[in-house]
CSV table of C-alpha atoms in Angstrom, one decimal:
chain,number,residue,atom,x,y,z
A,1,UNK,CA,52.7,85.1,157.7
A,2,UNK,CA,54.0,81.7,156.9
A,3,UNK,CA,55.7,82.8,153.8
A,4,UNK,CA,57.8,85.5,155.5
A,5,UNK,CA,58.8,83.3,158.3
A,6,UNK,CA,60.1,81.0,155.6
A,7,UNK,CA,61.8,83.4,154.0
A,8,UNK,CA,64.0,84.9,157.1
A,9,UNK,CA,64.8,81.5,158.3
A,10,UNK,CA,66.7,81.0,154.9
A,11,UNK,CA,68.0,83.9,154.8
A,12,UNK,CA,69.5,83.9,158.4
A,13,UNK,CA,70.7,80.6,157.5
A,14,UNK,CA,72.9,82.4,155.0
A,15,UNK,CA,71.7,80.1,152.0
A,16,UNK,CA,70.5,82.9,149.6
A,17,UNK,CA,73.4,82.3,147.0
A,18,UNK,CA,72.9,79.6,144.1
A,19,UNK,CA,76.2,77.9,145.3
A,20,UNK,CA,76.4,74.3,145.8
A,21,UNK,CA,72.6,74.3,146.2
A,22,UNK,CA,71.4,71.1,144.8
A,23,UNK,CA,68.7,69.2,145.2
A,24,UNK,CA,67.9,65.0,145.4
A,25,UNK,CA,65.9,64.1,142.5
A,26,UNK,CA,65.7,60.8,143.4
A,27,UNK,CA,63.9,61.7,147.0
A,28,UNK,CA,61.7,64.6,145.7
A,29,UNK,CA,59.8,62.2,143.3
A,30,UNK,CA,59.6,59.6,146.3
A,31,UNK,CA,58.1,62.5,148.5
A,32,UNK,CA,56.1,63.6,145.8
A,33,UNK,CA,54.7,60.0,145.0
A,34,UNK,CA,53.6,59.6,148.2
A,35,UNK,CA,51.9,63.1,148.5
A,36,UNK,CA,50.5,61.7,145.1
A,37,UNK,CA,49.1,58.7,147.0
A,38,UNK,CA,47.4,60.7,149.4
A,39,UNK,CA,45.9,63.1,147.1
A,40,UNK,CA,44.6,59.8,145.1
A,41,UNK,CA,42.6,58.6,148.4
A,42,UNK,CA,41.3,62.1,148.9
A,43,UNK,CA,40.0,62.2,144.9
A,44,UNK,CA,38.5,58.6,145.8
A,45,UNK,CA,37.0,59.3,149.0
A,46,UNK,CA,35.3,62.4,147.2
A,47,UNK,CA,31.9,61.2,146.7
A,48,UNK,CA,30.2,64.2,146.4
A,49,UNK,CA,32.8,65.7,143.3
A,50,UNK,CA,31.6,62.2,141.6
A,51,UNK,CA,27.9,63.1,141.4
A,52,UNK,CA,29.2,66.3,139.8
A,53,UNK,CA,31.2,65.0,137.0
A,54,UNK,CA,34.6,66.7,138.8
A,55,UNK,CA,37.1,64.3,137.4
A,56,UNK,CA,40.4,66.2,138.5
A,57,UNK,CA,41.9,67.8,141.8
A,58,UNK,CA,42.8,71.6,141.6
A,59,UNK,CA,43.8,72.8,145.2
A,60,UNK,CA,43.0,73.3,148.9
A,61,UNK,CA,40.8,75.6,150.1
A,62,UNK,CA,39.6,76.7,153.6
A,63,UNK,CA,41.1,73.1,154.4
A,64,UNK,CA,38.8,71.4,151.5
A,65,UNK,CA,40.2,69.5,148.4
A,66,UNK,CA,38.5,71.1,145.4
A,67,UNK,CA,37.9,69.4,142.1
A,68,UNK,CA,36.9,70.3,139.2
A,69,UNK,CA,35.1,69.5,135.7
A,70,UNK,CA,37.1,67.5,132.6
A,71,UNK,CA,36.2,71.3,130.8
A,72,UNK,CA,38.1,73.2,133.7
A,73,UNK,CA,41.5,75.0,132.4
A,74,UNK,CA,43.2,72.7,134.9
A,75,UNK,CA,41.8,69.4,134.4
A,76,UNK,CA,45.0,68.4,132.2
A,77,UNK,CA,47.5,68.9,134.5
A,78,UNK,CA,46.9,66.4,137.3
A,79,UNK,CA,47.1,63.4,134.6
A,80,UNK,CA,50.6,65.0,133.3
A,81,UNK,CA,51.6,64.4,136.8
A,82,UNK,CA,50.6,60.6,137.0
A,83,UNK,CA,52.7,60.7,133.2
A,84,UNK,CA,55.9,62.4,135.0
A,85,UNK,CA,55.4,59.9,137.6
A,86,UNK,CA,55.6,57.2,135.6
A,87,UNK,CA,58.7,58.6,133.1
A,88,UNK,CA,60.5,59.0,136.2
A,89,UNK,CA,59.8,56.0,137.8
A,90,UNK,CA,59.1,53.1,135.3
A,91,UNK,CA,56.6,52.1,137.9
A,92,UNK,CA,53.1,50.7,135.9
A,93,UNK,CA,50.8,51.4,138.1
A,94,UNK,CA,51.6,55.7,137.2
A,95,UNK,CA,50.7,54.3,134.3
A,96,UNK,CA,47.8,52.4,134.5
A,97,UNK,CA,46.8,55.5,136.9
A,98,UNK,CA,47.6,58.2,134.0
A,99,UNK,CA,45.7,56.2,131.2
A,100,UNK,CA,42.7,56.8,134.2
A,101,UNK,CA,42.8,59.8,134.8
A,102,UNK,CA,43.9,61.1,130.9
A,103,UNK,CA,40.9,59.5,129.7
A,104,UNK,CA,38.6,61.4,132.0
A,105,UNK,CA,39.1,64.9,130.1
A,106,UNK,CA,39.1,62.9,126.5
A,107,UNK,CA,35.6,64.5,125.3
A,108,UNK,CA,37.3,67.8,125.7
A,109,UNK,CA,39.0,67.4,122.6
A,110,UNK,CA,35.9,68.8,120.4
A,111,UNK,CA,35.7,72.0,122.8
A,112,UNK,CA,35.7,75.0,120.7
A,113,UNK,CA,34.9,77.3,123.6
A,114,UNK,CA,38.3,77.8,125.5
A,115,UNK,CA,41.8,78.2,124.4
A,116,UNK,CA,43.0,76.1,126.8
A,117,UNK,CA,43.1,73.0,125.0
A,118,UNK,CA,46.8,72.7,125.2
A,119,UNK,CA,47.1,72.7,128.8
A,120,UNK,CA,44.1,70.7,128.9
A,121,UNK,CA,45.0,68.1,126.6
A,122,UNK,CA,48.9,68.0,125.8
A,123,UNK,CA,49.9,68.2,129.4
A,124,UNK,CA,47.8,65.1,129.4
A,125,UNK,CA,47.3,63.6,126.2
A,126,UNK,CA,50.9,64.6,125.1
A,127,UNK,CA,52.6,63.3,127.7
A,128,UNK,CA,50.8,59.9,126.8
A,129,UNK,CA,51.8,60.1,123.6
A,130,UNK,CA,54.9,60.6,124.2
A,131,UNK,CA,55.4,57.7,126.3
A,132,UNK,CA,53.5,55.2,125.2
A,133,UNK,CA,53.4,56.3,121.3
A,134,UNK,CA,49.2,55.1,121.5
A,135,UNK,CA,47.6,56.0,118.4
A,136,UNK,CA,44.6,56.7,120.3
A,137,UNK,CA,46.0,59.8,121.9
A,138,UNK,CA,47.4,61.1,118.8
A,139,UNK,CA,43.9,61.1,117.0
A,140,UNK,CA,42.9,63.1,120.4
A,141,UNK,CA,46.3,65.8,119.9
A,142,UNK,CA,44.8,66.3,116.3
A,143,UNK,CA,41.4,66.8,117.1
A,144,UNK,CA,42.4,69.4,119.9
A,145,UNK,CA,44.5,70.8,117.7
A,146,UNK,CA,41.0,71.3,115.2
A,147,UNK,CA,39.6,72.7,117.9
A,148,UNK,CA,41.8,74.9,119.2
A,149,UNK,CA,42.4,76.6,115.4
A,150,UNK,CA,38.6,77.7,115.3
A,151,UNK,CA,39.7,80.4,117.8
A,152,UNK,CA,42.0,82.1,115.5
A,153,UNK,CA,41.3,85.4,113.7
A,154,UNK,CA,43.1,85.6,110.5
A,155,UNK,CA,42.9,89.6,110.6
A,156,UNK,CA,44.3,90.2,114.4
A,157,UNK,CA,46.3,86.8,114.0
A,158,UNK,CA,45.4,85.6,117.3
A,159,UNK,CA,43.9,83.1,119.3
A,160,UNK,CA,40.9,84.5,121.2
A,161,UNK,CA,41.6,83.6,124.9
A,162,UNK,CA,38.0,84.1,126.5
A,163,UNK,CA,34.3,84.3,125.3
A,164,UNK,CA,33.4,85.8,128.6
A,165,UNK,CA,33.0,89.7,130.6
A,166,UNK,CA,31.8,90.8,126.8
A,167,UNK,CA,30.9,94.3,128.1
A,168,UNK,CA,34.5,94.4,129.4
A,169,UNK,CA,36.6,93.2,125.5
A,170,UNK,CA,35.9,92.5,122.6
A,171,UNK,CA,38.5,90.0,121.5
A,172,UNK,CA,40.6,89.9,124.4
A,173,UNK,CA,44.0,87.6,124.3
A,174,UNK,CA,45.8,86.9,127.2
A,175,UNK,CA,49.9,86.4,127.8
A,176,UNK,CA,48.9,82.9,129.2
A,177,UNK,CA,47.5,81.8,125.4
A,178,UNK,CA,51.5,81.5,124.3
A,179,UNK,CA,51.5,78.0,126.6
A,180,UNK,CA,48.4,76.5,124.2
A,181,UNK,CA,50.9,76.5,120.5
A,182,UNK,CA,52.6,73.9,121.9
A,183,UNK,CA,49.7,72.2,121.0
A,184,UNK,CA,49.6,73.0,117.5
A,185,UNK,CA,53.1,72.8,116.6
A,186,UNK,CA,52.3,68.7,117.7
A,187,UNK,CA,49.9,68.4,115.5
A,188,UNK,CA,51.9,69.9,112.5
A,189,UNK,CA,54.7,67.4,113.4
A,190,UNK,CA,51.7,64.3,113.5
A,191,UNK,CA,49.6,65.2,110.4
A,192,UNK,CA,52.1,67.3,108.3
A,193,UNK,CA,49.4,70.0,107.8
A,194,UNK,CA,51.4,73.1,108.6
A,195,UNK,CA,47.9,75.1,108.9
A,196,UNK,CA,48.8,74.8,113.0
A,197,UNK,CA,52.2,75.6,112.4
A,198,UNK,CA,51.6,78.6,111.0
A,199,UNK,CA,48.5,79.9,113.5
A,200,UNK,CA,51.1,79.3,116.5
A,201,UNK,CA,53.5,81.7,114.9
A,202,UNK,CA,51.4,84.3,113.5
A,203,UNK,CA,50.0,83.8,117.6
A,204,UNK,CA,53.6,84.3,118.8
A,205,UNK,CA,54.7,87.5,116.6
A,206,UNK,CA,51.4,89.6,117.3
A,207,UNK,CA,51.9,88.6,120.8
A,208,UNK,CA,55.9,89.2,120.7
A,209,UNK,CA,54.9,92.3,118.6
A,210,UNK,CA,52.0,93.6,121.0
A,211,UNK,CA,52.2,92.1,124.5
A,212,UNK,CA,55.7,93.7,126.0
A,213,UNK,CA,56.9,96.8,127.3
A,214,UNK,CA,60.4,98.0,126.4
A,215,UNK,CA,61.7,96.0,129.8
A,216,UNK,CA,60.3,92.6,128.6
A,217,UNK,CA,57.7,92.6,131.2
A,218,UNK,CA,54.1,91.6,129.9
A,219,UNK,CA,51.0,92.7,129.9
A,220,UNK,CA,48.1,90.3,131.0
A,221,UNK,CA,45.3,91.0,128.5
A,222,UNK,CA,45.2,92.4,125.1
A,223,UNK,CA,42.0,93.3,122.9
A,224,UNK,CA,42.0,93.3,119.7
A,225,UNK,CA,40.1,95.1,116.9
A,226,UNK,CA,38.9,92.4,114.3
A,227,UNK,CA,38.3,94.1,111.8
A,228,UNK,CA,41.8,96.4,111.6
A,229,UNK,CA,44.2,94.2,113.8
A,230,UNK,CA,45.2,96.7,116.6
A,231,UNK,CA,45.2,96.3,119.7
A,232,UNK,CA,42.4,98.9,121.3
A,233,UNK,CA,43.5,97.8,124.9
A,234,UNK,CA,45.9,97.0,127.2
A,235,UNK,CA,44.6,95.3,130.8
A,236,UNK,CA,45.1,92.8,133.3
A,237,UNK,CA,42.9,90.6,134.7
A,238,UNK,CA,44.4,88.4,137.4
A,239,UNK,CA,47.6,91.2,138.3
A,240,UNK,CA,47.6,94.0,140.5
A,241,UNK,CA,46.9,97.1,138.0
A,242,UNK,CA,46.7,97.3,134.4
A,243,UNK,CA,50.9,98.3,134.2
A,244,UNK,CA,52.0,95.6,136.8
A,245,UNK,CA,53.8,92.6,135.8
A,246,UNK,CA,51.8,89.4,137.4
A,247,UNK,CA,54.0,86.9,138.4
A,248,UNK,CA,52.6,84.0,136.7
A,249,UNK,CA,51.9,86.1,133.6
A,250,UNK,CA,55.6,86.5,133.0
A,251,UNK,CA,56.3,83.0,133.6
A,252,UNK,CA,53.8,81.9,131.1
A,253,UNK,CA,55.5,84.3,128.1
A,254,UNK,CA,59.0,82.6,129.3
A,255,UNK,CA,58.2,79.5,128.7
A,256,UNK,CA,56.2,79.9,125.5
A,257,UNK,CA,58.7,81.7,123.9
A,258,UNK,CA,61.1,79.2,124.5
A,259,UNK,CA,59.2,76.5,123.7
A,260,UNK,CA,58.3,78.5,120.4
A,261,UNK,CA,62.1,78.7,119.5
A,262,UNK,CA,62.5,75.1,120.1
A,263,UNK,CA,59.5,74.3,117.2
A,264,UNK,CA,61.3,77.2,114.8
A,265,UNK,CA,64.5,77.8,115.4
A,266,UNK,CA,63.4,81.5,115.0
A,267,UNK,CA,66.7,83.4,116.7
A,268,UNK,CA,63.8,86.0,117.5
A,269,UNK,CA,61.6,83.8,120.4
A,270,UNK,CA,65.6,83.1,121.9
A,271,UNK,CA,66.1,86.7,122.1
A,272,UNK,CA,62.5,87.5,123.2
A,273,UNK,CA,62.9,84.7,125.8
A,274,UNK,CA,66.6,86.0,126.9
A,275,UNK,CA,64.4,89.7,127.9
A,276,UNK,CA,61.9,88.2,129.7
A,277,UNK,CA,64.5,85.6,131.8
A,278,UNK,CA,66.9,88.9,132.5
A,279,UNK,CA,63.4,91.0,133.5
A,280,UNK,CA,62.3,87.5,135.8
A,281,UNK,CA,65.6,87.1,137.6
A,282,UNK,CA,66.4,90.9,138.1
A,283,UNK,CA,63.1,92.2,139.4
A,284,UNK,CA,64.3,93.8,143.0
A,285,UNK,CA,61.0,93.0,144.3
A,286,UNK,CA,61.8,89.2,144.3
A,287,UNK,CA,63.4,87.9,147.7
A,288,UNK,CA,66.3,86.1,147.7
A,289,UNK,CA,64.8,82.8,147.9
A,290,UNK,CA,63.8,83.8,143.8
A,291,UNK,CA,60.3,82.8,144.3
A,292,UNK,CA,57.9,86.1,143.1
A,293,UNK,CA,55.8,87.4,144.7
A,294,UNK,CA,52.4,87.5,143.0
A,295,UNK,CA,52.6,90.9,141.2
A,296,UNK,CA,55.8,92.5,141.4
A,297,UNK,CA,53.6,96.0,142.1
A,298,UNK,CA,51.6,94.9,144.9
A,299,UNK,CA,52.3,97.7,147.3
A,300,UNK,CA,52.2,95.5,150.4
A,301,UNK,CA,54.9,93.5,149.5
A,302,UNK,CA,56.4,91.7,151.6
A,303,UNK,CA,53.2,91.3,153.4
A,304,UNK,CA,51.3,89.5,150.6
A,305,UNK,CA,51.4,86.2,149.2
A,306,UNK,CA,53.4,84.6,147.1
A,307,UNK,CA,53.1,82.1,143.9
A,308,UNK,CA,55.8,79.0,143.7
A,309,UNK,CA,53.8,77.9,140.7
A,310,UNK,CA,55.3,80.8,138.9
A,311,UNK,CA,58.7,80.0,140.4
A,312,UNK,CA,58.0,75.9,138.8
A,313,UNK,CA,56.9,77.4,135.7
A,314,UNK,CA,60.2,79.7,135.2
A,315,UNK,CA,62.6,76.9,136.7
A,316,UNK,CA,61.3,74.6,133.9
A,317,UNK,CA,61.7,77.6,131.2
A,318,UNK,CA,65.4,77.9,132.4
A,319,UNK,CA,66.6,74.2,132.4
A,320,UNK,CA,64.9,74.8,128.3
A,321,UNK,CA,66.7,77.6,127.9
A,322,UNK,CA,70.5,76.3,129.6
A,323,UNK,CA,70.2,73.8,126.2
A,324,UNK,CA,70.3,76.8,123.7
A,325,UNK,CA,72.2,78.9,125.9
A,326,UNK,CA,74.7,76.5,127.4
A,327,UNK,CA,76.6,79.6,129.1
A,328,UNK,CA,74.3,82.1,130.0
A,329,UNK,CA,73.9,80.9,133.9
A,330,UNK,CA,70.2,79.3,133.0
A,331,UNK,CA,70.7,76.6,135.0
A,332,UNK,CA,72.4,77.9,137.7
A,333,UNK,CA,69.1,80.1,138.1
A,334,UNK,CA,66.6,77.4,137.4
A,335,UNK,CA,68.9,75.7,140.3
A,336,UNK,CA,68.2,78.2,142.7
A,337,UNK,CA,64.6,78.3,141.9
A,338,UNK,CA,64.3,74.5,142.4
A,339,UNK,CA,66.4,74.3,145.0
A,340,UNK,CA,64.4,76.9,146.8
A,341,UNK,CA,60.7,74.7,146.3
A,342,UNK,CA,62.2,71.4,147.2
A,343,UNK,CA,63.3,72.5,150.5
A,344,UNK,CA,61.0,75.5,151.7
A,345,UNK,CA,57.8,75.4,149.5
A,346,UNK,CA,56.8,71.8,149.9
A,347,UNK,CA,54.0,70.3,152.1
A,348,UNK,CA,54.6,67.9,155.1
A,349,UNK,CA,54.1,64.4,153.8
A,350,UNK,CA,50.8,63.7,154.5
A,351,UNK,CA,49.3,67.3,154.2
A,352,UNK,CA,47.5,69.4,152.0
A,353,UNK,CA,45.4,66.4,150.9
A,354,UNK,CA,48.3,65.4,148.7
A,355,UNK,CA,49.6,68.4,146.7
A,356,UNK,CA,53.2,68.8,146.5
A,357,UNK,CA,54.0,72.5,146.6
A,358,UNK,CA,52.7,75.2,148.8
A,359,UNK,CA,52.2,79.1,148.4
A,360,UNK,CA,50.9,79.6,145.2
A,361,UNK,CA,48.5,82.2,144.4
A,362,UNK,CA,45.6,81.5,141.8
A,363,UNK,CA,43.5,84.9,141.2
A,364,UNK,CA,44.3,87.5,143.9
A,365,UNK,CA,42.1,89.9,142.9
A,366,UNK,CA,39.1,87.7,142.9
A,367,UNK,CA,39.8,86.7,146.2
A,368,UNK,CA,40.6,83.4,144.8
A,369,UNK,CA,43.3,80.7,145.7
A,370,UNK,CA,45.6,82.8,147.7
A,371,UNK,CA,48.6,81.3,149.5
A,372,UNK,CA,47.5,77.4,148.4
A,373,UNK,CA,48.6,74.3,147.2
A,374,UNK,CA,47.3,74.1,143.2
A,375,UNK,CA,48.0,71.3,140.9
A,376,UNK,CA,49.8,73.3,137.7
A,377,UNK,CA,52.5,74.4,140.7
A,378,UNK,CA,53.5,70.3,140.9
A,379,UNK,CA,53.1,69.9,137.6
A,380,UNK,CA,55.6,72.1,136.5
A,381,UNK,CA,57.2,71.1,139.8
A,382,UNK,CA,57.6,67.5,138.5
A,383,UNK,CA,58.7,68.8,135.3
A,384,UNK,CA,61.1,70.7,136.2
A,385,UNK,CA,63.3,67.9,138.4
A,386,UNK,CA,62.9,65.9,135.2
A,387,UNK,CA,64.2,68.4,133.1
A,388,UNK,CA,67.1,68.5,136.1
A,389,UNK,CA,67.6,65.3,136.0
A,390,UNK,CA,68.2,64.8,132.4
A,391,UNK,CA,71.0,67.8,132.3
């Protein structure tokens, strides 16, 4: 396997410590505008995902660029990497291309069917606002914001995550959900209604409350009782077993607590985040390189695949996190982590129709997107050397 060959080259070449590892910002976005420029003539060349209404590119399979629909839970994330682009580089055209590819997903903004909206829409639309201060985007935040609220169930005090597998849960709520309050916390800040507000921390305390075992690891999928509150189940969905800790799963509760203690100033989310970075970088199943393997249980580890877009996702927690924690070795880890992507976990210039990273893994258990490139990997890739580069 690829992945394992990587892996005892760096450690033979004795560079398994964090020390002195550091990596060019300045050439990573160059390498990753021109796999960006690739991936552009691949969307453009893509007939066939025209006639369908697929507006953004998700990842490579069997050597085929898949896109998908404006109401997939990814179709966010390529435009918030035409936004990075462009904060990085100053250069127009990211944002002329941005603007493009952000308005594509706009009529999302009334869906009341997913919870997704804040991937879908701040990653894009927020990351517009942000830089360009439109008003037209922040009309957009607000409505997604609307949107997103009709999911929440004043009794349990959550968002709903999924509508679907009704047989299966009843209100089910999953880990991933904590990356959507960003969201609402915008809109608080925008329209001074704290109605948001206070849905993304009733969100965060049931899920703080509900969602961790005494370690700090995560469960992937809760379901909730209506009509009491409790939680009548504790599952997973995309990990190994029911008790494993899924490596993107714990990612996702990093950085959502972190960003929840940036909105509040709650001490709590700090010291919730502080568990789950101590679980993340002590798990003995990791390899030295620090990128996880997809479920820390998976019984064939190391023969398995991995997932970089967890390892983006915790490197962009941990440059958060060095700003509150200024000595608790945060950035030395997110460091490692980065370090790690930009020089074994990228693609060849040229290849994998113009994603950045390689070796993530999507849904494992559904046979799904195992060992590719996928675009929330380089978008929290892209994030994280910008969070790098402004320490």
């Amino acid at each position: 396997m690829k992945t394992k060959l990587i892996l005892s080259l760096y450690m033979a070449l004795g560079i398994c410590t964090v020390k002195a590892q550091k990596v060019n910002v300045s050439k990573a976005f160059a390498d990753a505008a021109k796999q960006t420029e690739v991936l552009l003539k691949e969307v453009r060349n893509d007939t066939a995902a025209l006639r369908k209404n697929q507006v953004s590119p998700r990842t490579v399979e069997k050597g085929k660029l898949v896109m998908v629909k404006s109401s997939d839970w990814t179709s966010g994330f390529f435009a918030g990497e035409l936004w990075y682009l462009y904060e990085y580089t100053k250069d127009p055209k990211w944002m002329d291309l941005a603007k493009v590819y952000t308005e594509k997903i706009k009529k999302e903004q009334f869906n009341i069917g997913t919870h997704d909206l804040g991937f879908m829409m701040y990653c894009s639309f927020g990351n517009g606002y942000r830089l360009t201060g439109d008003t037209a985007y922040r009309s957009v935040i607000i409505q997604s914001a609307k949107s997103l609220s009709k999911r929440f169930n004043p009794v349990a005090g959550v968002i709903k995550s999924w509508d679907h597998q009704k047989a299966k849960w009843k209100y089910p709520v999953i880990i991933d959900n904590m990356m959507n309050l960003e969201l609402l916390f915008e809109a608080t800040k925008l329209t001074g209604d704290s109605t948001f507000y206070k849905i993304a921390v009733s969100h965060a305390d049931q899920t703080l409350r509900n969602h961790f075992r005494p370690d700090y690891s995560s469960w992937h999928v809760l379901d909730y009782d209506t009509s009491t509150g409790k939680v009548t189940q504790k599952l997973t969905a995309q990990g190994y077993s029911n008790e494993s800790a899924w490596a993107r799963g714990q990612a996702w509760a990093l950085y959502g607590f972190i960003m929840c203690y940036r909105e509040t100033h709650n001490e709590t989310y700090l010291n919730q985040a502080k568990g789950i970075a101590k679980f993340i970088l002590n798990n003995k199943t990791t390899p030295a390189d620090g990128i996880p393997y997809w479920d820390d249980h998976d019984p064939k580890i190391p023969n398995t695949s991995k997932d970089a877009s967890a390892a983006a996702i915790t490197a962009a927690a941990l440059y958060e996190m060095d700003g509150y924690v200024p000595n608790g070795g945060y950035k030395k880890s997110a460091d490692h982590l980065l370090y790690s992507l930009n020089k074994f976990y990228t693609s060849k210039v040229g290849s994998n129709k113009g994603f950045i990273l390689e070796h993530s893994t999507g849904h494992r258990p559904a046979n799904s997107e195992i060992d590719v490139p996928i675009n929330y990997a380089d978008y929290y890739y892209l994030e994280s050397l910008l969070r790098l580069k402004n320490k």
